[in-house]
Coordinates of C-alpha atoms and ligand atoms in Angstrom, one line a residue:
M6 CA 30.2 31.2 50.7
G7 CA 33.1 32.9 49.1
R8 CA 34.3 36.3 50.3
N9 CA 33.0 39.5 48.8
I10 CA 35.8 41.3 47.0
I11 CA 36.3 45.0 46.4
V12 CA 38.4 46.1 43.5
V13 CA 40.1 49.5 43.8
G14 CA 42.6 51.3 41.6
C15 CA 46.0 52.0 43.3
Q16 CA 47.3 54.7 40.9
W17 CA 45.7 57.6 39.0
G18 CA 43.0 55.5 37.4
D19 CA 43.2 53.5 34.1
E20 CA 44.9 50.6 35.9
G21 CA 42.8 48.1 33.9
K22 CA 40.1 47.6 36.5
G23 CA 37.5 46.9 33.8
K24 CA 39.2 43.6 32.8
V25 CA 39.8 42.5 36.3
V26 CA 36.1 43.2 37.4
D27 CA 35.0 41.4 34.2
L28 CA 37.0 38.3 35.2
L29 CA 36.0 38.3 38.9
A30 CA 32.3 38.9 37.9
E31 CA 32.2 35.4 36.5
K32 CA 32.6 34.1 40.1
S33 CA 30.3 36.6 41.6
D34 CA 26.5 37.0 41.7
I35 CA 26.3 40.8 42.2
I36 CA 28.4 43.7 40.9
A37 CA 28.0 47.1 42.6
R38 CA 29.5 50.4 41.6
F39 CA 29.9 52.9 44.4
Q40 CA 31.4 56.3 43.3
G41 CA 32.4 58.4 40.4
G42 CA 30.4 58.9 37.3
A43 CA 30.8 58.9 33.5
N44 CA 34.3 60.3 34.0
A45 CA 35.3 56.6 34.3
G46 CA 35.9 54.5 31.1
H47 CA 36.2 50.8 31.7
T48 CA 37.4 49.0 28.6
I49 CA 36.5 45.3 28.2
H50 CA 37.7 43.0 25.4
I51 CA 35.4 40.1 24.7
E52 CA 36.9 38.0 21.9
D53 CA 37.1 40.6 19.1
K54 CA 34.7 43.1 20.6
R55 CA 35.8 46.2 22.5
L56 CA 33.3 47.5 24.9
I57 CA 33.7 50.8 26.8
L58 CA 31.5 51.3 29.9
H59 CA 31.2 54.6 31.8
L60 CA 28.4 54.1 34.3
V61 CA 27.2 50.5 34.0
P62 CA 29.2 48.1 36.2
S63 CA 31.7 46.1 34.1
G64 CA 30.2 42.8 35.3
V65 CA 27.1 43.5 33.1
T66 CA 28.6 41.5 30.2
H67 CA 27.9 38.3 32.2
P68 CA 24.4 37.1 31.6
G69 CA 22.4 36.7 34.8
K70 CA 24.6 38.8 37.0
I71 CA 22.8 41.6 38.9
C72 CA 24.4 45.0 38.7
Y73 CA 23.8 47.9 41.1
I74 CA 24.7 51.6 40.8
G75 CA 25.0 53.0 44.3
N76 CA 24.0 56.3 45.9
G77 CA 27.6 57.4 45.8
V78 CA 27.7 57.5 42.0
V79 CA 26.7 60.7 40.2
V80 CA 24.6 59.6 37.3
D81 CA 24.2 61.3 34.0
P82 CA 20.7 60.1 33.3
F83 CA 20.8 60.6 29.5
G84 CA 24.3 59.0 29.3
L85 CA 23.2 56.0 31.4
L86 CA 20.2 55.3 29.1
E87 CA 22.4 55.6 26.0
E88 CA 24.8 53.1 27.5
I89 CA 22.0 50.7 28.3
D90 CA 20.6 51.0 24.8
S91 CA 24.0 50.5 23.2
L92 CA 24.5 47.4 25.3
H93 CA 21.2 46.2 24.1
T94 CA 22.1 46.6 20.5
Q95 CA 25.2 44.6 21.2
G96 CA 23.1 41.7 22.5
I97 CA 23.5 42.5 26.2
D98 CA 20.2 42.8 27.9
T99 CA 20.1 44.6 31.2
A100 CA 16.4 44.3 31.9
G101 CA 15.7 43.0 35.4
R102 CA 19.3 43.0 36.4
L103 CA 20.6 46.6 36.4
F104 CA 19.3 48.8 39.2
I105 CA 20.2 52.2 40.4
S106 CA 19.9 53.8 43.9
A107 CA 17.0 56.2 44.3
A108 CA 19.4 58.3 46.3
A109 CA 22.0 58.7 43.6
N110 CA 22.6 62.4 42.5
L111 CA 22.1 63.2 38.9
V112 CA 24.6 64.9 36.7
M113 CA 22.7 67.6 34.8
P114 CA 23.5 69.2 31.5
Y115 CA 24.3 72.4 33.4
H116 CA 26.9 70.6 35.4
K117 CA 28.8 69.8 32.3
L118 CA 28.5 73.4 31.1
I119 CA 29.9 74.6 34.5
D120 CA 32.7 72.1 34.3
V121 CA 33.8 73.6 31.0
I122 CA 33.4 77.2 32.3
E123 CA 35.4 76.5 35.4
E124 CA 38.2 74.7 33.6
N125 CA 38.5 77.7 31.2
R126 CA 38.6 80.1 34.1
R127 CA 41.4 78.1 35.7
G128 CA 43.4 78.6 32.5
G129 CA 47.0 77.2 32.8
D130 CA 46.2 75.9 36.3
C131 CA 43.2 73.8 35.1
L132 CA 42.7 70.3 36.6
G133 CA 42.3 68.6 33.2
T134 CA 38.9 67.2 34.2
T135 CA 37.0 64.9 31.9
L136 CA 34.4 67.7 31.5
R137 CA 31.6 65.3 32.4
G138 CA 30.2 67.6 35.1
I139 CA 31.5 65.4 37.9
G140 CA 32.9 68.1 40.2
P141 CA 29.9 70.5 39.8
A142 CA 27.5 67.6 40.5
Y143 CA 29.3 66.4 43.7
R144 CA 29.5 70.0 44.8
D145 CA 25.7 70.3 44.5
K146 CA 25.3 67.1 46.4
V147 CA 27.4 68.4 49.3
A148 CA 25.7 71.9 49.1
R149 CA 22.4 70.1 49.2
W150 CA 21.1 71.6 45.9
G151 CA 21.5 68.1 44.3
I152 CA 18.7 66.4 42.3
R153 CA 18.4 62.7 43.0
V154 CA 17.1 59.8 40.9
A155 CA 13.9 59.7 43.1
D156 CA 13.2 63.4 42.2
L157 CA 12.5 62.3 38.6
Q158 CA 9.3 60.7 39.8
V159 CA 7.9 63.9 41.5
P160 CA 7.4 66.5 38.7
Q161 CA 6.6 69.4 41.0
R162 CA 9.7 68.8 43.1
L163 CA 11.9 68.4 40.1
R164 CA 10.6 71.7 38.6
A165 CA 11.2 73.6 41.8
K166 CA 14.7 72.2 42.2
L167 CA 15.5 73.1 38.6
D168 CA 14.2 76.6 39.0
N169 CA 16.3 76.9 42.2
Q170 CA 19.4 76.2 40.1
V171 CA 18.9 79.3 38.1
K172 CA 19.2 81.3 41.3
T173 CA 22.1 79.4 42.9
K174 CA 24.1 79.3 39.6
A175 CA 23.3 82.7 38.2
E176 CA 27.0 83.4 37.9
Y177 CA 27.2 80.6 35.2
L178 CA 23.7 80.4 33.8
A179 CA 22.2 83.9 33.7
G180 CA 22.1 85.1 30.1
N181 CA 24.0 81.9 28.9
T182 CA 22.6 80.9 25.6
D183 CA 24.0 77.4 25.7
E184 CA 21.1 75.0 25.6
R185 CA 22.5 73.2 28.7
A186 CA 21.6 76.3 30.7
D187 CA 17.9 76.1 29.6
M188 CA 15.9 74.6 32.5
N189 CA 12.7 74.2 30.5
K190 CA 14.6 72.0 28.0
T191 CA 16.2 70.0 30.8
Y192 CA 12.9 69.6 32.6
D193 CA 11.1 68.3 29.4
A194 CA 14.0 65.9 28.6
L195 CA 14.0 64.6 32.2
M196 CA 10.2 64.1 32.1
N197 CA 10.6 62.0 29.0
I198 CA 13.0 59.6 30.5
A199 CA 11.6 59.5 34.0
P200 CA 9.4 56.3 33.4
R201 CA 12.5 54.3 32.5
F202 CA 14.1 55.2 35.8
R203 CA 10.9 54.2 37.7
E204 CA 11.6 50.6 36.6
I205 CA 15.2 50.4 37.7
M206 CA 15.2 52.6 40.9
V207 CA 15.7 50.8 44.2
D208 CA 17.2 51.1 47.7
V209 CA 20.6 49.6 46.9
S210 CA 21.6 49.3 50.5
L211 CA 18.6 47.2 51.4
E212 CA 19.0 45.0 48.3
L213 CA 22.7 44.3 49.1
Q214 CA 21.9 43.4 52.6
K215 CA 19.3 41.0 51.4
Q216 CA 21.5 39.4 48.8
N217 CA 24.4 39.1 51.2
R218 CA 22.2 37.3 53.8
Q219 CA 21.2 34.9 51.1
G220 CA 24.8 34.1 50.6
K221 CA 25.2 35.8 47.2
K222 CA 28.8 36.8 46.4
I223 CA 29.2 40.6 45.9
L224 CA 31.9 42.3 43.8
F225 CA 32.4 46.0 44.6
E226 CA 33.6 47.9 41.6
G227 CA 35.7 51.0 42.2
A228 CA 36.4 53.7 39.6
Q229 CA 39.4 56.0 39.2
G230 CA 42.3 55.3 41.6
A231 CA 43.7 56.0 45.1
M232 CA 45.8 59.0 44.0
L233 CA 42.6 60.7 42.6
D234 CA 40.8 60.3 45.9
I235 CA 39.3 63.6 47.0
D236 CA 40.7 63.3 50.6
L237 CA 43.7 61.1 50.2
G238 CA 45.0 61.8 46.6
T239 CA 47.0 64.6 45.1
Y240 CA 44.5 67.3 46.0
P241 CA 43.3 69.5 44.2
F242 CA 44.4 67.4 41.2
T243 CA 41.9 64.7 42.1
T244 CA 38.4 63.7 41.2
S245 CA 35.5 64.7 43.6
S246 CA 34.7 61.3 45.2
N247 CA 36.4 58.9 47.6
T248 CA 37.9 56.4 45.2
T249 CA 39.2 54.3 48.1
V250 CA 37.4 51.6 50.2
G251 CA 35.6 54.1 52.5
G252 CA 33.7 55.3 49.3
A253 CA 32.2 51.9 48.9
L254 CA 30.7 51.9 52.4
T255 CA 29.0 55.3 52.1
G256 CA 28.4 54.9 48.3
L257 CA 26.4 51.7 48.8
G258 CA 25.2 51.9 52.3
V259 CA 27.0 48.8 53.6
G260 CA 29.1 48.1 56.6
P261 CA 32.8 47.1 56.5
S262 CA 32.1 43.5 57.5
M263 CA 30.5 43.0 54.1
I264 CA 33.9 43.4 52.4
G265 CA 36.0 40.3 52.7
E266 CA 39.0 41.1 50.5
V267 CA 40.5 44.3 49.2
M268 CA 42.1 43.8 45.8
G269 CA 44.2 46.7 44.5
I270 CA 44.8 47.1 40.8
V271 CA 48.3 48.0 39.9
K272 CA 49.4 48.6 36.3
A273 CA 53.0 47.4 35.7
Y274 CA 54.0 51.1 35.1
T275 CA 52.2 54.4 35.9
T276 CA 49.9 56.7 33.9
R277 CA 47.9 59.8 34.7
V278 CA 45.6 62.0 32.7
G279 CA 45.0 65.6 33.5
G280 CA 47.2 68.0 35.6
G281 CA 49.0 67.4 38.8
P282 CA 52.3 66.1 40.2
F283 CA 53.6 62.8 38.8
P284 CA 57.0 62.1 40.2
T285 CA 58.0 59.2 37.9
E286 CA 56.8 60.8 34.7
L287 CA 58.8 60.1 31.6
M288 CA 59.1 62.6 28.7
D289 CA 61.4 60.6 26.5
D290 CA 61.2 57.8 23.9
I291 CA 60.4 55.2 26.6
A292 CA 57.2 57.2 27.3
V293 CA 56.3 57.0 23.6
C294 CA 57.1 53.3 23.5
L295 CA 54.9 52.5 26.5
R296 CA 52.1 54.8 25.4
E297 CA 51.9 53.1 22.0
A298 CA 52.4 49.5 23.3
G299 CA 49.9 50.1 26.0
S300 CA 47.3 52.1 24.0
E301 CA 47.5 54.7 26.6
Y302 CA 44.8 57.0 25.4
G303 CA 41.8 57.9 27.6
A304 CA 38.7 55.6 27.1
T305 CA 36.5 58.6 28.0
T306 CA 38.2 61.6 26.5
G307 CA 40.7 60.1 24.0
R308 CA 43.5 62.2 25.6
A309 CA 47.0 60.8 25.4
R310 CA 47.9 59.7 28.9
R311 CA 51.0 60.8 30.7
V312 CA 53.3 57.8 31.2
G313 CA 56.0 56.9 33.9
W314 CA 57.8 54.2 35.8
L315 CA 56.1 52.2 38.6
D316 CA 56.1 54.2 41.8
L317 CA 56.2 52.1 44.9
V318 CA 56.0 55.1 47.2
S319 CA 52.5 56.1 45.9
L320 CA 51.6 52.4 45.8
R321 CA 52.5 51.9 49.4
H322 CA 50.3 54.9 50.2
A323 CA 47.4 53.3 48.1
C324 CA 47.8 50.0 49.8
R325 CA 47.7 51.6 53.3
I326 CA 44.7 53.8 52.8
N327 CA 42.7 51.0 51.2
G328 CA 43.9 48.1 53.5
V329 CA 44.9 46.2 50.3
D330 CA 45.1 42.4 50.8
S331 CA 46.1 41.4 47.3
I332 CA 47.0 43.1 44.0
A333 CA 46.3 42.4 40.4
V334 CA 49.2 43.5 38.2
T335 CA 48.0 44.5 34.8
K336 CA 49.6 45.2 31.4
L337 CA 52.8 43.4 32.3
D338 CA 53.2 42.5 28.6
V339 CA 53.6 46.2 27.7
L340 CA 57.0 46.3 29.4
G341 CA 58.3 43.7 27.0
C342 CA 59.5 46.4 24.7
L343 CA 62.1 47.7 27.2
D344 CA 65.8 46.8 27.8
K345 CA 65.8 48.1 31.3
I346 CA 63.0 48.9 33.7
Q347 CA 63.1 51.4 36.6
V348 CA 61.0 51.2 39.8
C349 CA 60.8 54.1 42.2
T350 CA 61.4 53.0 45.7
Q351 CA 61.8 56.3 47.5
Y352 CA 61.2 60.1 47.0
E353 CA 64.2 62.4 47.6
N354 CA 63.4 65.8 48.9
D355 CA 66.0 68.4 50.1
G356 CA 68.7 65.7 50.3
F357 CA 66.5 63.3 52.4
A358 CA 65.0 60.1 51.0
G359 CA 61.5 59.3 52.2
E360 CA 59.2 56.3 51.8
D361 CA 55.9 58.2 52.1
V362 CA 53.9 60.5 49.9
P363 CA 54.1 64.1 51.2
L364 CA 50.6 65.5 51.8
D365 CA 51.6 69.0 50.7
L366 CA 51.3 69.3 47.0
A367 CA 54.2 71.8 46.7
T368 CA 56.6 69.3 48.3
L369 CA 55.2 66.4 46.3
S370 CA 55.8 68.5 43.1
Q371 CA 59.5 68.8 43.8
V372 CA 60.4 65.3 45.0
K373 CA 63.0 63.3 42.9
P374 CA 62.3 59.6 42.5
V375 CA 65.0 57.2 43.7
Y376 CA 65.1 54.3 41.3
R377 CA 66.1 50.7 41.4
E378 CA 66.9 49.2 37.9
F379 CA 65.7 45.9 36.7
P380 CA 66.7 44.1 33.4
G381 CA 63.9 43.9 30.9
W382 CA 62.8 40.5 29.4
K383 CA 62.5 41.7 25.8
T384 CA 60.1 39.0 24.9
D385 CA 56.4 39.0 24.0
I386 CA 54.7 37.5 27.0
C387 CA 51.2 38.2 25.7
G388 CA 48.8 35.4 26.5
I389 CA 50.9 33.6 29.0
T390 CA 48.6 32.0 31.6
D391 CA 51.1 30.2 33.8
Y392 CA 53.4 32.1 36.2
S393 CA 56.2 29.6 35.8
K394 CA 56.2 30.2 32.1
L395 CA 57.1 34.0 32.5
P396 CA 60.7 34.9 31.8
A397 CA 62.8 35.0 35.0
A398 CA 63.2 38.8 34.7
A399 CA 59.4 39.3 34.7
R400 CA 59.0 37.0 37.7
N401 CA 61.8 38.9 39.5
Y402 CA 60.0 42.2 38.8
L403 CA 56.7 40.9 40.2
D404 CA 58.3 39.3 43.2
F405 CA 60.0 42.6 44.1
I406 CA 56.7 44.5 43.8
A407 CA 54.8 42.1 46.0
E408 CA 57.5 42.1 48.6
A409 CA 58.0 45.9 48.6
L410 CA 54.2 46.4 49.1
G411 CA 53.8 43.4 51.5
V412 CA 50.8 42.0 49.6
R413 CA 50.0 38.9 47.7
I414 CA 49.7 39.0 43.9
A415 CA 46.2 37.5 43.0
L416 CA 46.5 37.8 39.3
V417 CA 48.7 39.1 36.5
S418 CA 47.3 40.3 33.2
T419 CA 49.4 39.5 30.1
G420 CA 47.2 40.9 27.4
S421 CA 43.8 42.6 26.8
R422 CA 41.7 39.5 26.3
R423 CA 40.0 37.7 29.1
S424 CA 42.2 34.6 28.5
D425 CA 45.5 36.6 28.8
T426 CA 45.6 36.1 32.5
I427 CA 47.7 34.3 35.1
M428 CA 45.5 33.4 38.1
M429 CA 47.7 32.8 41.1
N430 CA 46.5 30.4 43.7
D431 CA 46.1 31.5 47.4
Ligands
IMP506 P1 36.9 64.8 36.9 O1 36.7 63.5 37.7 O2 36.3 64.7 35.5 O3 36.5 66.0 37.7 O4 38.5 65.0 36.6 C1 39.4 65.2 37.7 C2 40.7 64.5 37.5 O5 40.5 63.1 37.6 C3 41.3 64.8 36.1 O6 42.7 64.8 36.2 C4 40.8 63.6 35.3 O7 41.7 63.3 34.2 C5 41.0 62.5 36.3 N1 40.1 61.4 36.1 C6 38.7 61.3 36.3 N2 38.3 60.1 36.0 C7 39.3 59.4 35.6 C8 39.4 58.0 35.1 O8 38.5 57.2 35.1 N3 40.7 57.6 34.8 C9 41.8 58.5 34.9 N4 41.7 59.7 35.3 C10 40.4 60.2 35.6

């Protein structure tokens, strides 16, 4: 039996996890998503088709693979069904192979409304959320006001829980004429879709244990990235879930021994959407060049991503907090437009150079990156599938990253298509 792999983002999300999960799914039997919600946007290119998934695990494109959405995910029930229907019209049938935890919390229309109200209240200090209701939904879960998938099957309980929201959220909802504040509408809409959830609702923890015992290979699919982790990222400029390995254990109800290998996804440069510190951010022509060459626009919101050099300080942090065994380096081809490439090796603060990410946001906001310069390769490497065929400068860049992080490179992505990939042998 091959080892179960977990795929986690090592930066601020958008590392290209969708493509890697899609590739690894081919060699897996089960794909399980454990946290986040429709804030994620995983882009997959299959031949000429471009598919963007928000909630459904990226492995769904492979016929016959079983996909699970765990209890740690916050699920927009209407969005999920829309995604399933859209997959269906594209010839991808999820019947009998996409299941969702009965214990997953739901993102309700009023959560999205509250997300917007709160971002507006924050004004210039806003987090730059995806406005998908993620923070308000996780907050309800922790406050124990949350509505779970299983509640859809018990109309009286659902009604009582919805009525209770009017009291606990009066500050946002009382007198609000937005239809997302209307509990009667929400109740009716939920009752309409409840039968579809009855068919796909399971205990994901039990299912995974069963499948694992049968020797099935499980791929754990993370969303967002380490620096957006609610506990270990650049708080408060983070998302509201644990995007790191711990999130997979609680988000699916599995023990650590079920995870065989931790694969970190590292984009060959760095991007971030939304607010918050970004020490290696570029504001010049190079940012424009990378943004265009890498199509760095949000898959969920369409926002232009902030762009910067690779940051080994934050990557070391990501590797440590995840226990990363191997990395997949994505979008290496995008750097082909540059004469010179910089890599941040340390942060300088008050005249001292450090190798670690300061936990205090104010300190992190003022660090200056210390760079090491590498020559660019100025060649189109798109589609190269053999490491030895890469220009020496590109190999040099990759070798430096692997050594600095103390991890093995498992694969390198040299383009957006499935076939644009270098698989490295163990
Ligand atoms: P939220 O998750 O919508 O609450 O947004 C909180 C922060 O996480 C914002 O800066 C978002 O831009 C960022 N974020 C959330 N999901 C993603 C993602 O999938 N990729 C990149 N950034 C994300």
